[in-house]
mmCIF file of C-alpha atoms and ligand atoms in Angstrom:
data_model
loop_
_atom_site.group_PDB
_atom_site.id
_atom_site.type_symbol
_atom_site.label_atom_id
_atom_site.label_comp_id
_atom_site.label_asym_id
_atom_site.label_seq_id
_atom_site.Cartn_x
_atom_site.Cartn_y
_atom_site.Cartn_z
ATOM 1 C CA MET Q 1 0.270 -0.245 0.044
ATOM 2 C CA LYS Q 2 1.260 3.649 -0.968
ATOM 3 C CA GLN Q 3 1.015 6.107 1.732
ATOM 4 C CA PHE Q 4 0.702 9.605 0.225
ATOM 5 C CA THR Q 5 0.671 12.755 3.157
ATOM 6 C CA THR Q 6 0.948 15.617 0.335
ATOM 7 C CA ILE Q 7 -1.623 17.093 -1.858
ATOM 8 C CA SER Q 8 0.934 16.918 -4.685
ATOM 9 C CA SER Q 9 3.083 13.736 -4.210
ATOM 10 C CA LEU Q 10 -1.236 12.004 -3.901
ATOM 11 C CA THR Q 11 -1.876 13.872 -7.657
ATOM 12 C CA THR Q 12 1.028 12.962 -9.639
ATOM 13 C CA TYR Q 13 0.868 9.182 -8.318
ATOM 14 C CA LEU Q 14 -2.505 9.058 -9.686
ATOM 15 C CA GLU Q 15 -1.542 11.044 -12.669
ATOM 16 C CA GLU Q 16 -0.581 7.323 -14.708
ATOM 17 C CA PRO Q 17 -4.015 5.309 -13.830
ATOM 18 C CA ILE Q 18 -6.502 8.369 -14.633
ATOM 19 C CA SER Q 19 -4.965 8.622 -17.904
ATOM 20 C CA LYS Q 20 -5.202 4.838 -18.615
ATOM 21 C CA GLY Q 21 -8.725 5.498 -17.738
ATOM 22 C CA LEU Q 22 -8.528 2.736 -15.031
ATOM 23 C CA THR Q 23 -11.171 3.375 -12.349
ATOM 24 C CA ILE Q 24 -10.602 4.681 -9.254
ATOM 25 C CA GLY Q 25 -13.108 4.216 -5.833
ATOM 26 C CA PHE Q 26 -12.474 6.484 -2.533
ATOM 27 C CA VAL Q 27 -13.504 6.289 0.619
ATOM 28 C CA PRO Q 28 -13.145 9.620 3.274
ATOM 29 C CA THR Q 29 -12.899 8.331 6.691
ATOM 30 C CA MET Q 30 -11.619 10.147 9.730
ATOM 31 C CA GLY Q 31 -10.087 7.027 11.154
ATOM 32 C CA ALA Q 32 -10.114 4.850 14.157
ATOM 33 C CA LEU Q 33 -11.132 2.713 11.502
ATOM 34 C CA HIS Q 34 -13.854 -0.144 12.432
ATOM 35 C CA PRO Q 35 -15.313 -3.299 10.343
ATOM 36 C CA GLY Q 36 -17.701 -0.553 8.841
ATOM 37 C CA HIS Q 37 -15.135 1.766 7.733
ATOM 38 C CA LEU Q 38 -13.446 -0.894 6.194
ATOM 39 C CA ASN Q 39 -16.564 -2.237 4.360
ATOM 40 C CA LEU Q 40 -15.792 0.454 2.236
ATOM 41 C CA VAL Q 41 -13.056 -0.561 0.939
ATOM 42 C CA LYS Q 42 -13.627 -3.602 0.300
ATOM 43 C CA ARG Q 43 -16.563 -2.763 -1.736
ATOM 44 C CA SER Q 44 -14.494 0.437 -3.874
ATOM 45 C CA LYS Q 45 -11.923 -3.253 -4.379
ATOM 46 C CA LEU Q 46 -13.964 -5.000 -6.042
ATOM 47 C CA GLU Q 47 -15.825 -2.540 -8.254
ATOM 48 C CA ASN Q 48 -12.644 -0.012 -8.924
ATOM 49 C CA ASP Q 49 -9.541 -1.034 -10.603
ATOM 50 C CA LEU Q 50 -7.971 1.477 -7.419
ATOM 51 C CA THR Q 51 -8.888 2.468 -4.110
ATOM 52 C CA VAL Q 52 -7.724 5.183 -2.089
ATOM 53 C CA CYS Q 53 -8.687 5.795 1.095
ATOM 54 C CA SER Q 54 -8.653 8.934 3.298
ATOM 55 C CA ILE Q 55 -7.888 9.801 7.222
ATOM 56 C CA PHE Q 56 -7.917 12.652 8.230
ATOM 57 C CA VAL Q 57 -9.570 14.095 11.170
ATOM 58 C CA ASN Q 58 -11.071 17.537 9.873
ATOM 59 C CA PRO Q 59 -11.494 19.982 12.258
ATOM 60 C CA ILE Q 60 -14.016 22.282 10.405
ATOM 61 C CA GLN Q 61 -16.650 19.969 10.603
ATOM 62 C CA PHE Q 62 -16.321 19.712 15.110
ATOM 63 C CA ASN Q 63 -18.633 22.394 16.411
ATOM 64 C CA ASN Q 64 -17.515 21.319 19.797
ATOM 65 C CA ALA Q 65 -13.949 21.911 20.999
ATOM 66 C CA SER Q 66 -13.744 18.584 23.115
ATOM 67 C CA ASP Q 67 -15.429 16.100 20.249
ATOM 68 C CA LEU Q 68 -12.517 17.139 18.536
ATOM 69 C CA ALA Q 69 -9.545 16.612 21.009
ATOM 70 C CA GLN Q 70 -11.234 13.695 22.056
ATOM 71 C CA TYR Q 71 -12.013 12.235 18.819
ATOM 72 C CA PRO Q 72 -10.243 8.438 18.813
ATOM 73 C CA ARG Q 73 -6.675 8.432 16.740
ATOM 74 C CA THR Q 74 -4.914 5.285 15.799
ATOM 75 C CA LEU Q 75 -3.138 5.944 12.946
ATOM 76 C CA GLU Q 76 -1.154 2.951 13.407
ATOM 77 C CA LEU Q 77 -3.428 1.061 13.744
ATOM 78 C CA ASP Q 78 -5.434 1.770 11.163
ATOM 79 C CA LEU Q 79 -2.171 1.687 8.226
ATOM 80 C CA LYS Q 80 -2.531 -1.619 9.023
ATOM 81 C CA LEU Q 81 -5.999 -2.516 8.526
ATOM 82 C CA LEU Q 82 -5.827 -0.423 5.593
ATOM 83 C CA GLU Q 83 -2.720 -3.159 3.966
ATOM 84 C CA ASN Q 84 -4.133 -6.114 5.699
ATOM 85 C CA ILE Q 85 -7.458 -5.622 3.342
ATOM 86 C CA ARG Q 86 -4.742 -4.570 0.432
ATOM 87 C CA CYS Q 87 -5.559 -0.982 0.130
ATOM 88 C CA ASP Q 88 -3.980 0.525 -2.460
ATOM 89 C CA VAL Q 89 -3.483 4.051 -1.437
ATOM 90 C CA VAL Q 90 -3.844 5.952 1.374
ATOM 91 C CA PHE Q 91 -3.820 9.445 2.147
ATOM 92 C CA THR Q 92 -3.121 10.866 5.780
ATOM 93 C CA PRO Q 93 -2.616 14.571 5.174
ATOM 94 C CA GLU Q 94 -1.456 17.104 8.253
ATOM 95 C CA GLY Q 95 -3.948 20.083 9.154
ATOM 96 C CA THR Q 96 -1.845 22.342 7.168
ATOM 97 C CA GLU Q 97 -2.040 20.225 3.736
ATOM 98 C CA MET Q 98 -5.909 20.287 3.668
ATOM 99 C CA TYR Q 99 -6.764 24.252 5.162
ATOM 100 C CA PRO Q 100 -3.238 26.169 4.082
ATOM 101 C CA GLU Q 101 -2.634 28.977 6.698
ATOM 102 C CA GLY Q 102 -4.364 32.421 4.761
ATOM 103 C CA GLN Q 103 -6.730 30.289 2.315
ATOM 104 C CA GLU Q 104 -10.116 30.371 3.654
ATOM 105 C CA ASN Q 105 -12.689 27.743 3.314
ATOM 106 C CA THR Q 106 -15.426 28.380 1.362
ATOM 107 C CA LEU Q 107 -18.409 27.129 -0.298
ATOM 108 C CA ASP Q 108 -20.939 28.724 -2.195
ATOM 109 C CA ILE Q 109 -24.381 25.823 -1.718
ATOM 110 C CA ASP Q 110 -27.160 26.154 -0.643
ATOM 111 C CA PHE Q 111 -28.644 23.206 1.313
ATOM 112 C CA GLY Q 112 -32.156 24.236 1.247
ATOM 113 C CA THR Q 113 -33.808 21.966 4.699
ATOM 114 C CA LEU Q 114 -30.891 19.644 4.284
ATOM 115 C CA ASP Q 115 -28.327 21.299 6.391
ATOM 116 C CA LYS Q 116 -30.817 22.747 8.770
ATOM 117 C CA VAL Q 117 -32.541 19.863 10.060
ATOM 118 C CA MET Q 118 -31.459 17.204 13.164
ATOM 119 C CA GLU Q 119 -27.625 16.657 13.001
ATOM 120 C CA GLY Q 120 -27.849 20.522 11.219
ATOM 121 C CA LYS Q 121 -29.553 22.152 13.810
ATOM 122 C CA PHE Q 122 -28.013 20.542 16.309
ATOM 123 C CA ARG Q 123 -24.148 20.788 15.379
ATOM 124 C CA PRO Q 124 -24.278 24.533 13.547
ATOM 125 C CA GLY Q 125 -21.496 24.377 10.885
ATOM 126 C CA HIS Q 126 -20.533 20.557 10.807
ATOM 127 C CA PHE Q 127 -22.256 19.877 7.347
ATOM 128 C CA LYS Q 128 -20.530 23.332 6.110
ATOM 129 C CA GLY Q 129 -16.956 21.331 8.010
ATOM 130 C CA VAL Q 130 -17.900 18.063 5.947
ATOM 131 C CA ALA Q 131 -19.372 19.480 2.304
ATOM 132 C CA ILE Q 132 -15.395 21.557 2.950
ATOM 133 C CA VAL Q 133 -13.544 18.854 3.389
ATOM 134 C CA VAL Q 134 -15.323 16.012 0.848
ATOM 135 C CA GLU Q 135 -15.783 18.357 -1.702
ATOM 136 C CA LYS Q 136 -11.436 19.087 -1.664
ATOM 137 C CA LEU Q 137 -10.326 15.215 -1.240
ATOM 138 C CA LEU Q 138 -12.922 14.669 -4.509
ATOM 139 C CA SER Q 139 -11.415 17.488 -6.596
ATOM 140 C CA ILE Q 140 -7.700 15.718 -5.582
ATOM 141 C CA VAL Q 141 -8.377 12.032 -6.113
ATOM 142 C CA LYS Q 142 -10.915 12.531 -8.664
ATOM 143 C CA PRO Q 143 -12.878 9.139 -8.201
ATOM 144 C CA SER Q 144 -15.106 7.664 -10.385
ATOM 145 C CA ARG Q 145 -17.392 6.174 -7.320
ATOM 146 C CA ALA Q 146 -16.711 7.186 -4.011
ATOM 147 C CA TYR Q 147 -18.147 5.461 -0.500
ATOM 148 C CA PHE Q 148 -20.346 6.090 1.785
ATOM 149 C CA GLY Q 149 -22.332 4.892 5.051
ATOM 150 C CA LYS Q 150 -25.946 5.611 5.611
ATOM 151 C CA LYS Q 151 -25.190 5.457 9.064
ATOM 152 C CA ASP Q 152 -24.210 8.604 8.195
ATOM 153 C CA TYR Q 153 -28.102 9.331 6.410
ATOM 154 C CA GLN Q 154 -27.606 13.047 6.075
ATOM 155 C CA GLN Q 155 -24.158 13.127 5.399
ATOM 156 C CA LEU Q 156 -24.912 11.300 2.600
ATOM 157 C CA ALA Q 157 -27.811 13.230 1.091
ATOM 158 C CA ILE Q 158 -25.215 16.164 1.883
ATOM 159 C CA ILE Q 159 -22.891 15.004 0.055
ATOM 160 C CA LYS Q 160 -24.837 13.835 -3.211
ATOM 161 C CA PHE Q 161 -26.880 16.952 -3.167
ATOM 162 C CA MET Q 162 -23.568 18.538 -3.295
ATOM 163 C CA VAL Q 163 -21.968 16.152 -5.830
ATOM 164 C CA ASP Q 164 -25.126 16.823 -8.338
ATOM 165 C CA LYS Q 165 -25.074 21.316 -7.611
ATOM 166 C CA THR Q 166 -21.151 21.024 -8.483
ATOM 167 C CA GLY Q 167 -21.848 18.256 -11.385
ATOM 168 C CA MET Q 168 -18.758 16.943 -10.504
ATOM 169 C CA PRO Q 169 -18.040 13.326 -12.335
ATOM 170 C CA VAL Q 170 -18.168 11.259 -9.647
ATOM 171 C CA LYS Q 171 -20.653 8.791 -8.419
ATOM 172 C CA ILE Q 172 -21.603 8.170 -5.217
ATOM 173 C CA VAL Q 173 -22.900 5.030 -3.312
ATOM 174 C CA PRO Q 174 -24.661 4.360 -0.738
ATOM 175 C CA CYS Q 175 -23.196 1.107 1.640
ATOM 176 C CA GLU Q 176 -25.512 0.080 4.763
ATOM 177 C CA THR Q 177 -24.434 0.581 7.863
ATOM 178 C CA ILE Q 178 -22.699 -2.560 9.642
ATOM 179 C CA ARG Q 179 -22.945 -3.601 13.310
ATOM 180 C CA GLU Q 180 -21.795 -5.153 15.955
ATOM 181 C CA PRO Q 181 -23.483 -8.338 16.690
ATOM 182 C CA ASP Q 182 -25.617 -7.272 19.537
ATOM 183 C CA GLY Q 183 -26.381 -4.092 16.477
ATOM 184 C CA LEU Q 184 -25.005 -1.517 17.932
ATOM 185 C CA ALA Q 185 -24.092 0.466 14.504
ATOM 186 C CA MET Q 186 -20.464 0.678 14.423
ATOM 187 C CA SER Q 187 -18.827 4.198 14.972
ATOM 188 C CA SER Q 188 -15.392 5.556 16.077
ATOM 189 C CA ARG Q 189 -16.940 7.021 19.303
ATOM 190 C CA ASN Q 190 -18.174 3.431 20.313
ATOM 191 C CA VAL Q 191 -14.111 2.939 22.151
ATOM 192 C CA ARG Q 192 -15.085 5.767 24.456
ATOM 193 C CA LEU Q 193 -18.036 4.236 25.877
ATOM 194 C CA THR Q 194 -17.218 2.655 30.008
ATOM 195 C CA ALA Q 195 -18.381 -0.892 30.028
ATOM 196 C CA ALA Q 196 -21.794 -0.245 31.839
ATOM 197 C CA GLU Q 197 -23.088 2.132 28.430
ATOM 198 C CA ARG Q 198 -21.581 -0.586 26.123
ATOM 199 C CA ASN Q 199 -24.141 -2.871 27.285
ATOM 200 C CA LEU Q 200 -26.816 0.132 27.421
ATOM 201 C CA ALA Q 201 -26.160 0.479 23.420
ATOM 202 C CA PRO Q 202 -28.066 -2.233 21.982
ATOM 203 C CA SER Q 203 -30.824 -0.221 23.155
ATOM 204 C CA ILE Q 204 -30.616 2.347 20.194
ATOM 205 C CA TYR Q 205 -31.139 -0.296 17.804
ATOM 206 C CA GLN Q 206 -34.161 -2.086 19.715
ATOM 207 C CA ALA Q 207 -35.758 0.926 19.594
ATOM 208 C CA LEU Q 208 -35.421 1.398 15.706
ATOM 209 C CA VAL Q 209 -36.422 -2.039 15.088
ATOM 210 C CA ALA Q 210 -39.144 -1.895 17.000
ATOM 211 C CA VAL Q 211 -40.267 1.315 15.547
ATOM 212 C CA LYS Q 212 -39.580 -0.382 12.054
ATOM 213 C CA GLU Q 213 -42.423 -3.077 13.369
ATOM 214 C CA GLN Q 214 -44.477 -0.327 14.932
ATOM 215 C CA ALA Q 215 -44.840 2.103 11.416
ATOM 216 C CA GLY Q 216 -48.142 2.066 9.567
ATOM 217 C CA GLN Q 217 -50.029 0.676 12.454
ATOM 218 C CA GLN Q 218 -49.800 3.611 15.454
ATOM 219 C CA PRO Q 219 -49.963 7.464 14.686
ATOM 220 C CA ILE Q 220 -46.155 9.231 13.906
ATOM 221 C CA GLY Q 221 -47.137 10.839 17.531
ATOM 222 C CA ILE Q 222 -47.779 8.307 19.832
ATOM 223 C CA LEU Q 223 -44.807 6.212 18.028
ATOM 224 C CA LYS Q 224 -42.677 8.598 18.250
ATOM 225 C CA GLU Q 225 -43.005 10.205 21.770
ATOM 226 C CA TRP Q 226 -42.913 5.694 22.790
ATOM 227 C CA ALA Q 227 -39.810 5.153 21.175
ATOM 228 C CA ILE Q 228 -38.223 8.676 22.682
ATOM 229 C CA ASP Q 229 -39.698 6.921 26.311
ATOM 230 C CA LYS Q 230 -38.572 3.732 25.865
ATOM 231 C CA ILE Q 231 -34.507 4.567 24.821
ATOM 232 C CA GLN Q 232 -34.574 7.372 27.381
ATOM 233 C CA GLU Q 233 -35.612 4.557 30.353
ATOM 234 C CA ASN Q 234 -32.442 4.932 31.390
ATOM 235 C CA SER Q 235 -31.206 7.777 32.948
ATOM 236 C CA ALA Q 236 -27.672 7.672 30.821
ATOM 237 C CA MET Q 237 -29.412 8.403 27.777
ATOM 238 C CA LYS Q 238 -30.100 12.243 26.567
ATOM 239 C CA ILE Q 239 -31.705 12.251 23.112
ATOM 240 C CA GLU Q 240 -30.867 15.010 20.978
ATOM 241 C CA TYR Q 241 -33.851 14.214 18.673
ATOM 242 C CA PHE Q 242 -35.680 11.250 17.549
ATOM 243 C CA GLU Q 243 -37.311 12.040 13.855
ATOM 244 C CA ILE Q 244 -39.425 10.186 11.264
ATOM 245 C CA GLY Q 245 -38.044 11.895 7.811
ATOM 246 C CA ASP Q 246 -38.521 11.555 4.272
ATOM 247 C CA LYS Q 247 -35.211 9.804 3.052
ATOM 248 C CA GLU Q 248 -34.229 12.395 0.266
ATOM 249 C CA THR Q 249 -35.205 15.725 1.757
ATOM 250 C CA LEU Q 250 -35.118 14.843 5.489
ATOM 251 C CA MET Q 251 -37.995 16.547 6.355
ATOM 252 C CA PRO Q 252 -39.983 15.280 8.874
ATOM 253 C CA VAL Q 253 -42.564 13.474 8.067
ATOM 254 C CA GLU Q 254 -46.526 13.648 9.195
ATOM 255 C CA ASN Q 255 -48.461 10.525 8.703
ATOM 256 C CA TRP Q 256 -47.975 6.681 7.050
ATOM 257 C CA ASP Q 257 -48.962 8.344 3.152
ATOM 258 C CA HIS Q 258 -45.124 7.278 2.058
ATOM 259 C CA LEU Q 259 -43.594 5.567 4.184
ATOM 260 C CA ASP Q 260 -42.155 3.702 1.434
ATOM 261 C CA ARG Q 261 -40.086 6.650 1.705
ATOM 262 C CA SER Q 262 -39.651 7.150 5.378
ATOM 263 C CA VAL Q 263 -36.102 6.516 7.714
ATOM 264 C CA ALA Q 264 -36.833 6.975 11.357
ATOM 265 C CA PHE Q 265 -33.084 8.829 13.253
ATOM 266 C CA ILE Q 266 -31.998 9.334 16.485
ATOM 267 C CA ALA Q 267 -29.085 11.195 18.113
ATOM 268 C CA LEU Q 268 -28.121 11.081 21.461
ATOM 269 C CA PHE Q 269 -25.736 10.950 24.483
ATOM 270 C CA LEU Q 270 -25.103 7.619 26.246
ATOM 271 C CA GLY Q 271 -23.089 8.940 29.357
ATOM 272 C CA ASP Q 272 -19.938 11.716 27.360
ATOM 273 C CA VAL Q 273 -20.258 10.191 23.712
ATOM 274 C CA ARG Q 274 -22.830 11.416 20.685
ATOM 275 C CA LEU Q 275 -24.685 8.406 18.838
ATOM 276 C CA ILE Q 276 -26.523 8.593 15.836
ATOM 277 C CA ASP Q 277 -28.215 6.139 14.402
ATOM 278 C CA ASN Q 278 -31.435 5.613 12.188
ATOM 279 C CA ILE Q 279 -33.216 2.820 10.024
ATOM 280 C CA GLU Q 280 -35.494 2.435 6.824
ATOM 281 C CA LEU Q 281 -38.716 2.251 7.611
ATOM 282 C CA PHE Q 282 -39.212 0.882 4.069
ATOM 283 C CA SER Q 283 -36.686 -1.794 2.863
HETATM 284 P P1 AMP Z 1 -16.251 8.871 9.460
HETATM 285 O O1 AMP Z 1 -14.467 8.113 9.612
HETATM 286 O O2 AMP Z 1 -16.970 8.602 10.710
HETATM 287 O O3 AMP Z 1 -16.077 9.933 9.326
HETATM 288 O O4 AMP Z 1 -16.821 8.307 8.530
HETATM 289 C C1 AMP Z 1 -16.500 7.785 6.964
HETATM 290 C C2 AMP Z 1 -17.176 6.275 6.384
HETATM 291 O O5 AMP Z 1 -17.590 5.738 6.648
HETATM 292 C C3 AMP Z 1 -18.349 7.727 6.081
HETATM 293 O O6 AMP Z 1 -19.104 7.323 5.216
HETATM 294 C C4 AMP Z 1 -19.433 6.692 7.268
HETATM 295 O O7 AMP Z 1 -20.591 6.794 7.195
HETATM 296 C C5 AMP Z 1 -19.051 5.415 6.732
HETATM 297 N N1 AMP Z 1 -18.826 4.499 8.418
HETATM 298 C C6 AMP Z 1 -18.743 4.535 9.713
HETATM 299 N N2 AMP Z 1 -19.558 3.834 10.405
HETATM 300 C C7 AMP Z 1 -20.260 2.827 9.816
HETATM 301 C C8 AMP Z 1 -20.594 2.180 9.768
HETATM 302 N N3 AMP Z 1 -21.172 1.483 11.098
HETATM 303 N N4 AMP Z 1 -21.266 1.388 8.876
HETATM 304 C C9 AMP Z 1 -21.149 2.052 7.729
HETATM 305 N N5 AMP Z 1 -20.103 2.579 7.427
HETATM 306 C C10 AMP Z 1 -20.027 3.290 8.457
#
């Protein structure tokens, strides 16, 4: 596996495969890799001639300084994991490489309501930071396909929208959420849970599954209240939002007329750790 830390060395290396018309698959990550990330890399390897993974903890998408400071960083182990699954290229830039001093970080895209609801509401500026870094990375790597997890459903919607608006020639490939055997969605943040919190964590997905089972059978408002109460039965869980929204616009849905487009979303604090998860109610 080749590792690059500068944009110029990476783009020079990619010139040849691009000129030969080889397909490049790209998996952007913030590291602390787990099987959810590795699944994206494996999928990219199946579908492309060359796979590039980036590891960059993007400071401008953190709206909370302590969340950024505490974000797990395990670069040596990440490189081994990528090597083991034969990822071709890893890009590990420093902050100054991505954001040189004096260069302004702007993004001229109006996401409408997409970045105003749920994560957008509770993490102001988060999606602007995500969109800026993904746009930069896509212009550097110039992939044919880029792989994103449905675990971050709203992020995926934002990126699809951005690619659509800017006309970047890349196919965004959504990938299923990979879970622990007990249902907890894999996340780099899970390592920060205490043993007691980790034991409680599967109840998040259990509640989402129960919502899916009951969807269409009782009024949305009642079902939402039931799910919130169920999860917060344990006082360590503090829900930020539990929402049922449209799979594309993400706007809250008021009834079951479009159950075939509805997704349940949750964000909560379990102790100090903020977790998100979702379930498609139609699949
Ligand atoms: P992150 O490193 O958390 O920014 O995530 C990098 C990519 O991995 C994003 O596209 C995430 O949606 C995806 N991802 C993270 N966790 C999972 C998971 N449990 N299952 C599938 N994809 C995931």
